[in-house]
Structure formats: structure tokens, C-alpha cells
């Protein structure tokens, strides 16, 4: 959907959907086969762009999870833990290559099911997901070089639970290192975005991976809880909300289960007066409006040095006018659909709170489609450190703007949050970058860029943003016993 601003009206350029192959109904992928859920229940997955039904998805209960865990255990004991590491690596390469071959289909399915702009699904999510498999395939037979002088052994069965913001990418982040390290897997995608994980199951079946090494069970929170609480799961890897992360931590307390939790964030994006401003504006836009702000590490708190604040806000508003909000399958779209009605309600609740708190709101003028779940890019200035919209994670395209005068002041303000996932620093001064990267309490600090990911870089949080790292060698160690 084109913006009201006449300068930015483009003819629609819709990606085609005739090449994708979706079943009407999906069962559970267990032991290399499609099994009907013993629960006998399926639920609908819908397209957040037009609220139309896409497919029916199985709702696994604790019995189904038990069957999946047993199949993962059998595959671990009999096949996967005994297989030479270079053979394991070959399977992971094969999955990566098959994903690449089907990348166009995966991108379209992701865009349909998650509401993600097709450009992002095509250029970021799917290539990065393939790269994770390629990267970890290379480590499978080099574990003793990754951790010299240590004895490495896999943990066993990994239970993995992922959210809806980067569905296929999160599945790749979880499955690839687990397999490379020699574990078997039971993975649950989020209830609103199961489709690309189920497509991945098809790819895994085509790759000839031994039955039971990867099992994909779909469902809601109860399915996730059944995985976490299953006594034969050795490792729990979770990405999602801090609330559920706390429930999981309590559930596994006192057990021998290992865990990695990647939780919420309220990341600071900091602009100094010597920063290249046009690039910084792109970094701000990318930091918060990318993927509708459905990014754990979204740069949702902007800190601008006081003497350039007016200029930055003026430039940012100008840039926001050119953002195209609308059909995710349109190649012109910058900001797609909010993933679900529930999430849109949460975002709107926070926008209301921001207005009630007395903050000044600006939303880019755009034609929001009548159907579907959409939220215009939104900024709030005149906010305080204690404002609810500054303190709490919104998980939508909503940015708060604060000013600062000194380095110490901005470090203190940026760190004044229960979270600590990421931060961005924009300045021309290398020494200032190093000063801030050591003092900001965040797992990732980007300098003069934002939201850049690479399979070789570890990612994870401080404080209530969780613990453990994913990506790189650190991500590998999370699936190994090192002695
Ligand atoms: P978000 O707010 O991003 O949806 P959630 O933490 O609610 O985050 O969901 C992330 C994933 O955790 C989803 O796959 C969801 O089904 C699952 N989940 C929700 N509740 C639980 C729970 N109590 N135990 C385990 N997994 C859960």
C-alpha cells in the first residue's frame, strides 16, 4: 500500500505465490514421518496481512511430545552419537544446500505466515538461516579444534522452543549447532508461525537425515511446557518473552538440564553529534522499523546528543514519510503486518499509555490497509527515563527519543533497564566506541550500524535478556559437555 505522500507512490510489485507448495493440513514430524497428533486437535494459521486461513496445524499434547522425545533419544543412542563427525557434517551441509535450492519458496511462505516484508525474508532471514547450517556443518568434525585440550561430548536430546519474529532463522539458530555438536532435537515453532519449520521438516526428510534426529512438534505454550518438563530432555534452548523464560527457569531448577535463554530487550541506539547523520538515520529506521519492530534486539530507545536532537528528529520524520507500510508480499513494502491481533493489541495498548503519559507522538502518514494487522511507524519524544514506554518492551515499530549531553550520562541512561541484549553507537571517534562497548551492559554493541547478524558472531543477553550465547563457537559450546 503506497504512502499518502505523492512522492512515494509506487505501483504494486507483488511476489508470486504460484510456486509454493503448502498442504491444507500439517501433522507432526516425528521419527522422520508425519504422525497424526494423539490429541486429535489442529488449529488454524492465518495470514496477518488479510486474516485469511492458510493451513491447519497439529496441536501436540504431552503424549505427542513424549513420542517425539523417545524418537530423539533412540536416534541419539543408536545412530547420531555413533556416527563419525564428518558424516554428521555432510548431512548438515545437505540440509543447507536444499534450503538454498528452495529459498524462494521459503521466503514467500515466511512472508505469508509471519507478515514479514518479502524483501527481508528473501534477503535476510532465508540466506542467514542457510548460512547457519553451512557454518555449523563446518564445525561438526572440528570440535576438538574449537575447544583445544578439552574433551567434548554432546548433551543428548535438546528441546528447543522458538518465537514468531524470525521463524525459520530461529529454527536454524537452534537446530544447526545442536546437530553439529552431536545432539538430537525436538523443536517447537511458535503457534502463529509454524509453516517454515514444517517446510524445513520436509527438507530434512529429503536430506536423508536419519529418522528421529530432528523432530518438529507444533502447538501452543502447553506443548512448549511439555518439552521443558520432559524428564528425558537434556538441554532446553528457548527464545521468547522474559515472562516465559522465568517460568522455564523455575521449571528446570534442580534438574540436570542445561539451558540457554534468549529473552526480551529494550536496546539503546546512541547518536553522538559527530556521527554521520544520514547513515545514523538509516540505522535508527533499520533498528526499530525493520521487521515491524518484532526484533528482540530492536533499537527501541533512541538517545541523541542534545545539540543535534532537533536535526535528527526532523530528518527522521522526513525519512519515515517515505516508508511504505502494507502488503508484505509487495517488494516495495518496508513495514509489513504485525504478526497477530494479540500483538497488535499489545502495541496499541503501549501507544495509548505513551499518549496518556504526556509524551509527544508522531506517526508517519500512511494508508493502513483495512484488513489485517498494521501499525504505522511511531515515535515518541518528550519521554522520561521512568516512562512505561521507555522501560517496557513493546515489540512493535515504536521508538522513544531522549537526549543526553555527556558520555557518562548516556551510559547511565542506556544501562538503566532490566534488559541488556544489544546497543548501537554512532560516532566518528574510535576511542569513544571502545569506551562505550566496554561500559554498555549489552550482549551485542554495534558501532555505526545496527541489526547486523552473522553465524560466526555470538548473540545473547545480560540481566533479564537471558543467558548463554547463540552463534559462533559460543553457540556450539551451549550444546556440548566440556571436560
Ligand atoms: P512471545 O511474547 O514472543 O510470543 P512467548 O514467550 O509467549 O513469546 O512465546 C515464545 C515461544 O514459547 C512460543 O513457541 C510459545 O508457544 C512458547 N511458550 C509459551 N508459553 C510457554 C511455556 N509456559 N513453556 C514453554 N514454552 C512456552
Short mmCIF file of C-alpha atoms and ligand atoms in Angstrom, two decimals:
data_model
loop_
_atom_site.label_atom_id
_atom_site.label_comp_id
_atom_site.label_asym_id
_atom_site.label_seq_id
_atom_site.Cartn_x
_atom_site.Cartn_y
_atom_site.Cartn_z
CA UNK A 1 0.00 0.00 0.00
CA UNK A 2 1.50 3.31 -1.04
CA UNK A 3 2.09 6.20 1.30
CA UNK A 4 -0.15 9.28 1.14
CA UNK A 5 2.93 11.28 0.23
CA UNK A 6 2.66 11.63 -3.54
CA UNK A 7 6.44 11.43 -3.99
CA UNK A 8 6.39 7.87 -2.73
CA UNK A 9 3.61 6.17 -4.62
CA UNK A 10 4.80 3.05 -6.34
CA UNK A 11 2.83 0.63 -8.46
CA UNK A 12 2.41 -2.64 -6.51
CA UNK A 13 5.06 -5.27 -7.23
CA UNK A 14 3.65 -8.44 -5.73
CA UNK A 15 5.77 -11.55 -5.34
CA UNK A 16 4.04 -14.54 -6.92
CA UNK A 17 2.75 -17.39 -4.79
CA UNK A 18 2.08 -19.96 -7.50
CA UNK A 19 5.41 -21.73 -6.94
CA UNK A 20 4.81 -22.53 -3.28
CA UNK A 21 3.55 -25.86 -2.19
CA UNK A 22 1.52 -25.87 1.01
CA UNK A 23 -0.56 -28.70 2.39
CA UNK A 24 -4.04 -27.99 3.74
CA UNK A 25 -3.24 -29.78 6.97
CA UNK A 26 0.06 -30.45 8.75
CA UNK A 27 0.67 -33.27 11.21
CA UNK A 28 3.68 -33.72 13.49
CA UNK A 29 7.13 -34.55 12.11
CA UNK A 30 8.32 -37.35 14.39
CA UNK A 31 10.84 -40.08 13.67
CA UNK A 32 11.11 -39.00 10.02
CA UNK A 33 7.36 -39.40 9.40
CA UNK A 34 4.23 -37.28 9.53
CA UNK A 35 2.22 -38.50 12.53
CA UNK A 36 -1.33 -37.51 13.38
CA UNK A 37 -1.42 -35.90 16.84
CA UNK A 38 -2.84 -38.17 19.54
CA UNK A 39 -4.60 -35.02 20.77
CA UNK A 40 -6.65 -35.23 17.51
CA UNK A 41 -6.54 -31.42 17.50
CA UNK A 42 -5.48 -28.99 14.80
CA UNK A 43 -5.55 -25.20 14.83
CA UNK A 44 -5.62 -22.55 12.10
CA UNK A 45 -2.69 -20.50 10.96
CA UNK A 46 -3.70 -17.25 9.25
CA UNK A 47 -2.10 -14.62 7.06
CA UNK A 48 -1.73 -11.46 9.18
CA UNK A 49 -1.97 -9.33 6.03
CA UNK A 50 -5.58 -10.26 5.23
CA UNK A 51 -6.60 -12.53 8.13
CA UNK A 52 -7.25 -15.37 5.65
CA UNK A 53 -6.79 -19.01 6.65
CA UNK A 54 -3.61 -20.62 5.29
CA UNK A 55 -3.42 -24.14 6.76
CA UNK A 56 -4.29 -26.33 9.72
CA UNK A 57 -1.52 -27.16 12.15
CA UNK A 58 -1.38 -30.04 14.66
CA UNK A 59 -1.61 -29.20 18.36
CA UNK A 60 0.74 -31.63 20.10
CA UNK A 61 -0.10 -32.65 23.68
CA UNK A 62 2.23 -34.14 26.30
CA UNK A 63 1.77 -37.65 24.84
CA UNK A 64 2.87 -36.44 21.38
CA UNK A 65 5.86 -34.68 22.95
CA UNK A 66 6.73 -37.90 24.75
CA UNK A 67 6.68 -39.83 21.44
CA UNK A 68 8.92 -37.14 19.88
CA UNK A 69 11.41 -37.19 22.79
CA UNK A 70 11.55 -41.01 22.72
CA UNK A 71 12.27 -40.92 18.99
CA UNK A 72 15.02 -38.32 19.53
CA UNK A 73 16.52 -40.48 22.31
CA UNK A 74 16.51 -43.60 20.16
CA UNK A 75 18.13 -41.74 17.25
CA UNK A 76 20.74 -40.32 19.64
CA UNK A 77 21.62 -43.65 21.26
CA UNK A 78 21.56 -45.82 18.15
CA UNK A 79 22.67 -43.57 15.29
CA UNK A 80 23.64 -39.96 15.75
CA UNK A 81 26.03 -40.22 18.71
CA UNK A 82 27.80 -43.13 17.00
CA UNK A 83 28.16 -41.54 13.58
CA UNK A 84 31.63 -40.21 12.62
CA UNK A 85 31.62 -36.42 12.94
CA UNK A 86 32.48 -35.78 9.29
CA UNK A 87 29.40 -37.81 8.27
CA UNK A 88 27.29 -35.68 10.59
CA UNK A 89 28.72 -32.61 8.88
CA UNK A 90 27.72 -33.93 5.43
CA UNK A 91 24.07 -34.17 6.45
CA UNK A 92 24.10 -30.61 7.79
CA UNK A 93 25.65 -29.35 4.51
CA UNK A 94 22.99 -31.22 2.60
CA UNK A 95 20.21 -29.53 4.59
CA UNK A 96 21.86 -26.12 3.91
CA UNK A 97 22.02 -26.77 0.19
CA UNK A 98 18.43 -27.99 -0.03
CA UNK A 99 17.29 -24.90 1.87
CA UNK A 100 19.17 -22.73 -0.62
CA UNK A 101 17.53 -24.52 -3.54
CA UNK A 102 14.11 -23.86 -2.05
CA UNK A 103 14.90 -20.38 -0.75
CA UNK A 104 12.32 -18.59 -2.88
CA UNK A 105 9.54 -20.82 -1.63
CA UNK A 106 10.73 -20.47 1.97
CA UNK A 107 10.82 -16.66 1.66
CA UNK A 108 7.27 -16.47 0.33
CA UNK A 109 5.90 -18.85 2.97
CA UNK A 110 7.66 -16.84 5.71
CA UNK A 111 6.22 -13.60 4.39
CA UNK A 112 2.69 -15.06 4.18
CA UNK A 113 2.69 -16.66 7.61
CA UNK A 114 4.64 -14.07 9.63
CA UNK A 115 3.67 -10.79 7.90
CA UNK A 116 7.33 -10.06 7.17
CA UNK A 117 8.19 -7.93 4.10
CA UNK A 118 9.23 -10.26 1.28
CA UNK A 119 12.43 -8.24 0.74
CA UNK A 120 13.55 -9.02 4.28
CA UNK A 121 12.52 -12.68 4.16
CA UNK A 122 14.31 -13.06 0.81
CA UNK A 123 17.46 -11.06 1.57
CA UNK A 124 17.95 -11.58 5.30
CA UNK A 125 16.01 -14.38 7.01
CA UNK A 126 16.41 -17.17 4.50
CA UNK A 127 20.06 -16.57 3.44
CA UNK A 128 21.07 -16.22 7.11
CA UNK A 129 19.22 -19.41 8.02
CA UNK A 130 21.08 -21.29 5.24
CA UNK A 131 24.37 -19.73 6.39
CA UNK A 132 23.85 -21.04 9.91
CA UNK A 133 23.61 -24.58 8.57
CA UNK A 134 26.67 -24.06 6.33
CA UNK A 135 28.67 -22.51 9.19
CA UNK A 136 27.91 -25.23 11.75
CA UNK A 137 28.34 -28.04 9.19
CA UNK A 138 31.97 -26.93 9.02
CA UNK A 139 32.43 -27.28 12.79
CA UNK A 140 30.96 -30.80 13.11
CA UNK A 141 34.31 -32.61 12.64
CA UNK A 142 36.47 -29.86 14.21
CA UNK A 143 35.06 -29.71 17.71
CA UNK A 144 38.39 -30.59 19.31
CA UNK A 145 39.96 -27.62 17.48
CA UNK A 146 37.18 -25.31 18.65
CA UNK A 147 37.89 -26.32 22.25
CA UNK A 148 41.55 -27.38 22.41
CA UNK A 149 42.73 -29.53 25.33
CA UNK A 150 39.14 -30.22 26.38
CA UNK A 151 37.18 -33.41 25.99
CA UNK A 152 33.97 -32.66 24.10
CA UNK A 153 30.78 -34.70 24.20
CA UNK A 154 27.19 -33.97 23.18
CA UNK A 155 24.46 -33.46 25.76
CA UNK A 156 21.83 -35.81 24.31
CA UNK A 157 18.29 -34.67 23.45
CA UNK A 158 17.79 -30.92 23.01
CA UNK A 159 14.30 -29.43 23.48
CA UNK A 160 14.06 -26.17 21.55
CA UNK A 161 11.29 -23.59 21.68
CA UNK A 162 11.26 -20.62 19.35
CA UNK A 163 9.23 -17.40 18.83
CA UNK A 164 7.42 -15.90 15.83
CA UNK A 165 9.64 -12.98 14.89
CA UNK A 166 12.25 -14.87 12.80
CA UNK A 167 10.63 -18.30 12.44
CA UNK A 168 13.00 -20.13 10.07
CA UNK A 169 16.09 -18.24 11.20
CA UNK A 170 15.43 -19.14 14.85
CA UNK A 171 14.91 -22.78 13.87
CA UNK A 172 18.30 -22.69 12.10
CA UNK A 173 20.00 -20.98 15.07
CA UNK A 174 18.77 -23.79 17.27
CA UNK A 175 18.97 -26.91 15.10
CA UNK A 176 22.30 -26.38 13.26
CA UNK A 177 24.66 -26.11 16.30
CA UNK A 178 22.76 -28.86 18.15
CA UNK A 179 23.29 -31.31 15.27
CA UNK A 180 26.91 -30.27 14.68
CA UNK A 181 27.64 -30.96 18.35
CA UNK A 182 26.06 -34.43 18.06
CA UNK A 183 22.70 -33.90 19.78
CA UNK A 184 19.24 -34.85 18.55
CA UNK A 185 16.38 -32.38 18.60
CA UNK A 186 12.72 -31.81 19.42
CA UNK A 187 11.79 -28.32 18.20
CA UNK A 188 8.57 -26.37 18.66
CA UNK A 189 7.89 -23.32 16.49
CA UNK A 190 5.58 -20.54 17.70
CA UNK A 191 1.87 -21.14 17.20
CA UNK A 192 1.39 -18.25 14.74
CA UNK A 193 4.39 -19.15 12.54
CA UNK A 194 4.78 -22.92 12.22
CA UNK A 195 4.90 -23.16 8.44
CA UNK A 196 8.57 -22.63 7.61
CA UNK A 197 9.62 -25.04 10.37
CA UNK A 198 7.29 -27.61 8.77
CA UNK A 199 8.82 -26.84 5.35
CA UNK A 200 12.20 -27.39 6.99
CA UNK A 201 10.91 -30.78 8.18
CA UNK A 202 10.20 -31.66 4.53
CA UNK A 203 13.74 -30.60 3.60
CA UNK A 204 15.17 -32.62 6.47
CA UNK A 205 13.23 -35.68 5.25
CA UNK A 206 14.55 -35.09 1.70
CA UNK A 207 18.11 -34.79 3.02
CA UNK A 208 18.02 -38.38 4.26
CA UNK A 209 18.90 -37.35 7.81
CA UNK A 210 18.40 -40.48 9.94
CA UNK A 211 14.87 -40.77 11.36
CA UNK A 212 14.34 -39.13 14.73
CA UNK A 213 17.42 -36.90 14.69
CA UNK A 214 15.17 -33.85 14.22
CA UNK A 215 11.53 -33.91 15.34
CA UNK A 216 9.22 -30.94 14.86
CA UNK A 217 6.16 -30.68 17.07
CA UNK A 218 3.71 -27.81 16.75
CA UNK A 219 1.40 -26.31 19.31
CA UNK A 220 0.96 -23.64 21.96
CA UNK A 221 2.53 -22.89 25.36
CA UNK A 222 1.32 -26.22 26.79
CA UNK A 223 3.31 -28.07 24.08
CA UNK A 224 6.39 -25.98 24.95
CA UNK A 225 5.90 -26.70 28.66
CA UNK A 226 5.65 -30.45 27.91
CA UNK A 227 9.06 -30.28 26.20
CA UNK A 228 10.63 -28.30 29.05
CA UNK A 229 9.24 -30.67 31.70
CA UNK A 230 10.01 -33.92 29.91
CA UNK A 231 12.43 -35.89 32.14
CA UNK A 232 14.45 -37.22 29.20
CA UNK A 233 15.34 -33.82 27.72
CA UNK A 234 18.96 -32.90 28.49
CA UNK A 235 19.05 -29.34 27.23
CA UNK A 236 16.43 -26.60 26.88
CA UNK A 237 17.04 -23.80 24.40
CA UNK A 238 14.41 -21.08 24.45
CA UNK A 239 13.94 -17.77 22.68
CA UNK A 240 10.89 -15.74 23.66
CA UNK A 241 9.46 -13.49 26.31
CA UNK A 242 11.15 -12.83 29.64
CA UNK A 243 7.92 -13.95 31.38
CA UNK A 244 8.02 -17.43 29.84
CA UNK A 245 11.82 -17.54 30.29
CA UNK A 246 11.29 -17.15 34.05
CA UNK A 247 8.68 -19.95 34.07
CA UNK A 248 11.15 -22.22 32.24
CA UNK A 249 13.97 -21.37 34.62
CA UNK A 250 11.77 -22.29 37.58
CA UNK A 251 10.61 -25.49 35.87
CA UNK A 252 14.15 -26.80 35.34
CA UNK A 253 15.62 -25.61 38.64
CA UNK A 254 17.20 -28.51 40.49
CA UNK A 255 17.33 -30.76 37.42
CA UNK A 256 20.44 -31.65 35.42
CA UNK A 257 19.03 -29.92 32.32
CA UNK A 258 21.26 -27.32 30.72
CA UNK A 259 19.61 -24.17 29.41
CA UNK A 260 20.09 -21.19 27.15
CA UNK A 261 17.50 -18.45 27.32
CA UNK A 262 17.34 -15.57 24.86
CA UNK A 263 14.70 -13.20 26.15
CA UNK A 264 13.41 -9.66 25.78
CA UNK A 265 15.21 -6.41 25.18
CA UNK A 266 14.95 -2.62 25.28
CA UNK A 267 18.07 -1.73 23.40
CA UNK A 268 19.61 1.73 23.19
CA UNK A 269 20.66 3.31 19.91
CA UNK A 270 23.01 6.22 20.73
CA UNK A 271 23.80 9.06 18.30
CA UNK A 272 26.68 11.45 19.05
CA UNK A 273 26.98 14.86 17.39
CA UNK A 274 29.96 13.76 15.25
CA UNK A 275 28.08 10.79 13.75
CA UNK A 276 27.44 10.58 10.00
CA UNK A 277 23.83 11.67 10.37
CA UNK A 278 22.26 10.30 7.19
CA UNK A 279 23.73 6.88 7.90
CA UNK A 280 22.58 7.14 11.51
CA UNK A 281 19.02 7.91 10.36
CA UNK A 282 19.09 4.71 8.28
CA UNK A 283 20.43 2.90 11.36
CA UNK A 284 17.59 4.21 13.52
CA UNK A 285 14.99 3.19 10.91
CA UNK A 286 16.60 -0.21 10.50
CA UNK A 287 16.92 -0.59 14.28
CA UNK A 288 13.23 -0.14 15.07
CA UNK A 289 11.09 -0.36 11.94
CA UNK A 290 12.86 -3.40 10.45
CA UNK A 291 10.54 -6.43 10.72
CA UNK A 292 7.84 -4.17 12.29
CA UNK A 293 10.00 -3.86 15.41
CA UNK A 294 9.50 -7.61 16.04
CA UNK A 295 13.16 -7.96 16.95
CA UNK A 296 14.38 -8.85 20.46
CA UNK A 297 17.34 -6.54 19.96
CA UNK A 298 15.35 -3.71 18.28
CA UNK A 299 16.90 -0.28 18.89
CA UNK A 300 13.72 0.85 20.64
CA UNK A 301 15.27 3.60 22.81
CA UNK A 302 16.97 6.36 20.85
CA UNK A 303 19.44 8.64 22.66
CA UNK A 304 20.53 11.70 20.69
CA UNK A 305 23.15 14.22 21.81
CA UNK A 306 21.23 17.36 22.74
CA UNK A 307 22.86 19.80 20.29
CA UNK A 308 21.77 17.74 17.25
CA UNK A 309 18.43 16.45 18.57
CA UNK A 310 16.19 18.80 16.53
CA UNK A 311 18.03 18.00 13.30
CA UNK A 312 17.92 14.27 13.90
CA UNK A 313 14.20 14.28 14.71
CA UNK A 314 13.47 16.42 11.63
CA UNK A 315 15.46 14.10 9.38
CA UNK A 316 13.91 11.01 10.97
CA UNK A 317 10.35 12.29 10.40
CA UNK A 318 11.24 13.07 6.79
CA UNK A 319 12.60 9.53 6.31
CA UNK A 320 9.54 8.00 7.98
CA UNK A 321 7.32 9.65 5.35
CA UNK A 322 8.94 7.51 2.68
CA UNK A 323 8.43 4.19 4.48
CA UNK A 324 5.88 2.05 2.66
CA UNK A 325 3.55 0.19 5.03
CA UNK A 326 1.39 -2.58 3.61
CA UNK A 327 1.18 -5.96 1.94
CA UNK A 328 4.27 -7.94 3.00
CA UNK A 329 4.37 -9.71 -0.37
CA UNK A 330 4.83 -6.38 -2.19
CA UNK A 331 8.50 -5.84 -2.98
CA UNK A 332 8.08 -2.10 -2.25
CA UNK A 333 6.93 -2.72 1.32
CA UNK A 334 9.25 -1.57 4.11
CA UNK A 335 6.97 -2.25 7.07
CA UNK A 336 4.75 -5.33 6.83
CA UNK A 337 1.98 -6.73 9.02
CA UNK A 338 2.10 -7.15 12.78
CA UNK A 339 2.31 -10.88 13.41
CA UNK A 340 -1.02 -11.33 15.22
CA UNK A 341 -4.04 -9.49 16.50
CA UNK A 342 -2.87 -10.12 20.08
CA UNK A 343 0.48 -8.45 19.36
CA UNK A 344 -1.22 -5.51 17.63
CA UNK A 345 -3.39 -5.05 20.73
CA UNK A 346 -0.29 -5.03 22.94
CA UNK A 347 1.41 -2.41 20.73
CA UNK A 348 -1.73 -0.23 20.66
CA UNK A 349 -2.01 -0.51 24.43
CA UNK A 350 1.53 0.88 24.78
CA UNK A 351 0.84 3.69 22.28
CA UNK A 352 -2.16 4.67 24.41
CA UNK A 353 -0.04 4.57 27.56
CA UNK A 354 2.57 6.79 25.86
CA UNK A 355 -0.06 9.39 24.98
CA UNK A 356 -1.53 9.25 28.50
CA UNK A 357 1.94 9.70 29.98
CA UNK A 358 2.14 13.03 28.11
CA UNK A 359 4.71 12.01 25.50
CA UNK A 360 4.63 13.70 22.10
CA UNK A 361 3.65 11.24 19.37
CA UNK A 362 4.45 11.31 15.65
CA UNK A 363 3.24 8.63 13.25
CA UNK A 364 4.09 8.58 9.60
CA UNK A 365 1.09 9.26 7.39
CA UNK A 366 0.34 6.11 5.52
CA UNK A 367 -2.70 4.31 4.23
CA UNK A 368 -3.11 1.45 6.61
CA UNK A 369 -4.90 -1.46 4.89
CA UNK A 370 -8.45 -2.00 6.23
CA UNK A 371 -7.98 -5.73 6.77
CA UNK A 372 -5.03 -7.30 8.53
CA UNK A 373 -2.90 -6.20 11.46
CA UNK A 374 -0.95 -3.00 10.84
CA UNK A 375 0.71 -0.31 12.91
CA UNK A 376 2.27 2.83 11.40
CA UNK A 377 5.88 3.62 12.33
CA UNK A 378 5.59 5.61 15.56
CA UNK A 379 7.98 7.83 17.53
CA UNK A 380 7.55 9.34 20.97
CA UNK A 381 9.57 12.33 22.18
CA UNK A 382 9.27 14.19 25.49
CA UNK A 383 9.57 10.95 27.44
CA UNK A 384 11.22 10.37 30.82
CA UNK A 385 13.55 7.63 31.92
CA UNK A 386 10.71 6.34 34.12
CA UNK A 387 8.03 6.35 31.36
CA UNK A 388 6.42 2.95 30.89
CA UNK A 389 7.10 3.11 27.14
CA UNK A 390 10.82 3.69 27.86
CA UNK A 391 11.03 0.87 30.41
CA UNK A 392 8.95 -1.95 28.91
CA UNK A 393 9.46 -3.98 25.76
CA UNK A 394 6.78 -3.14 23.14
CA UNK A 395 7.91 -5.46 20.32
CA UNK A 396 6.48 -3.21 17.62
CA UNK A 397 7.50 -0.26 15.42
CA UNK A 398 7.51 2.21 18.32
CA UNK A 399 10.56 4.32 19.19
CA UNK A 400 11.16 6.57 22.20
CA UNK A 401 13.55 9.51 21.85
CA UNK A 402 15.62 11.00 24.67
CA UNK A 403 18.52 13.43 24.67
CA UNK A 404 21.83 13.47 26.54
CA UNK A 405 24.80 15.79 26.97
CA UNK A 406 27.75 13.68 28.18
CA UNK A 407 29.11 10.19 27.62
CA UNK A 408 28.68 9.23 31.27
CA UNK A 409 25.09 10.40 31.27
CA UNK A 410 24.15 8.31 28.23
CA UNK A 411 25.90 5.21 29.56
CA UNK A 412 23.94 5.50 32.79
CA UNK A 413 20.64 6.05 30.96
CA UNK A 414 21.25 3.28 28.44
CA UNK A 415 22.07 0.79 31.19
CA UNK A 416 19.10 1.81 33.31
CA UNK A 417 16.85 -1.04 32.19
CA UNK A 418 16.26 -4.60 33.38
CA UNK A 419 17.33 -5.80 29.92
CA UNK A 420 20.72 -5.94 28.18
CA UNK A 421 20.53 -7.56 24.77
CA UNK A 422 22.04 -5.04 22.34
CA UNK A 423 23.03 -1.42 21.76
CA UNK A 424 24.14 0.78 18.87
CA UNK A 425 26.70 3.61 18.98
CA UNK A 426 27.05 6.20 16.20
CA UNK A 427 30.16 8.37 16.33
CA UNK A 428 33.21 9.19 14.26
CA UNK A 429 35.53 8.61 17.24
CA UNK A 430 37.03 5.12 17.57
CA UNK A 431 38.13 5.68 21.19
CA UNK A 432 34.57 6.59 22.16
CA UNK A 433 33.27 3.40 20.55
CA UNK A 434 35.70 1.30 22.61
CA UNK A 435 34.82 3.21 25.77
CA UNK A 436 31.11 2.56 25.27
CA UNK A 437 31.40 -1.04 24.17
CA UNK A 438 33.10 -1.89 27.46
CA UNK A 439 30.63 0.04 29.61
CA UNK A 440 27.29 -0.70 28.00
CA UNK A 441 25.73 -3.75 29.63
CA UNK A 442 24.57 -5.41 26.43
CA UNK A 443 25.43 -8.69 24.75
CA UNK A 444 25.98 -7.06 21.35
CA UNK A 445 27.12 -3.49 20.70
CA UNK A 446 27.03 -2.36 17.08
CA UNK A 447 29.17 0.60 16.03
CA UNK A 448 27.91 2.78 13.15
CA UNK A 449 25.50 0.06 12.10
CA UNK A 450 22.53 -1.82 13.59
CA UNK A 451 20.85 -5.23 13.35
CA UNK A 452 23.75 -6.90 11.57
CA UNK A 453 23.98 -10.66 12.09
CA UNK A 454 26.47 -13.30 11.11
CA UNK A 455 26.60 -17.00 12.01
CA UNK A 456 30.13 -16.62 13.37
CA UNK A 457 29.18 -13.88 15.88
CA UNK A 458 27.82 -14.90 19.25
CA UNK A 459 24.50 -13.33 20.28
CA UNK A 460 22.85 -13.23 23.71
CA UNK A 461 21.99 -11.05 26.66
CA UNK A 462 22.84 -9.59 30.04
CA UNK A 463 20.44 -9.39 33.00
CA UNK A 464 16.77 -10.16 32.16
CA UNK A 465 17.63 -10.59 28.48
CA UNK A 466 18.77 -14.09 29.34
CA UNK A 467 21.95 -16.11 29.42
CA UNK A 468 24.02 -18.29 27.15
CA UNK A 469 25.13 -17.39 23.64
CA UNK A 470 23.97 -18.50 20.22
CA UNK A 471 26.10 -18.24 17.09
CA UNK A 472 29.82 -18.77 16.66
CA UNK A 473 31.84 -21.16 18.80
CA UNK A 474 29.98 -19.95 21.88
CA UNK A 475 26.77 -21.26 20.34
CA UNK A 476 28.43 -24.60 19.83
CA UNK A 477 29.60 -24.87 23.44
CA UNK A 478 25.99 -24.46 24.60
CA UNK A 479 25.32 -27.94 23.14
CA UNK A 480 28.43 -29.66 24.48
CA UNK A 481 29.76 -31.05 27.71
CA UNK A 482 33.32 -29.78 28.02
CA UNK A 483 35.63 -31.54 30.44
P1 LIG B 1 6.25 -14.02 22.54
O1 LIG B 1 5.78 -12.97 23.50
O2 LIG B 1 7.40 -13.66 21.72
O3 LIG B 1 5.13 -14.70 21.81
P2 LIG B 1 6.40 -16.29 24.22
O4 LIG B 1 7.45 -16.43 25.25
O5 LIG B 1 4.98 -16.20 24.62
O6 LIG B 1 6.90 -15.08 23.41
O7 LIG B 1 6.50 -17.46 23.14
C1 LIG B 1 7.71 -17.97 22.66
C2 LIG B 1 7.58 -19.47 22.50
O8 LIG B 1 7.38 -20.07 23.78
C3 LIG B 1 6.39 -19.90 21.64
O9 LIG B 1 6.79 -21.02 20.87
C4 LIG B 1 5.36 -20.31 22.70
O10 LIG B 1 4.41 -21.24 22.24
C5 LIG B 1 6.23 -20.91 23.77
N1 LIG B 1 5.66 -20.93 25.13
C6 LIG B 1 4.68 -20.15 25.64
N2 LIG B 1 4.45 -20.44 26.94
C7 LIG B 1 5.31 -21.45 27.26
C8 LIG B 1 5.59 -22.20 28.47
N3 LIG B 1 4.95 -21.97 29.61
N4 LIG B 1 6.57 -23.14 28.42
C9 LIG B 1 7.27 -23.37 27.30
N5 LIG B 1 7.05 -22.71 26.13
C10 LIG B 1 6.09 -21.76 26.11
#
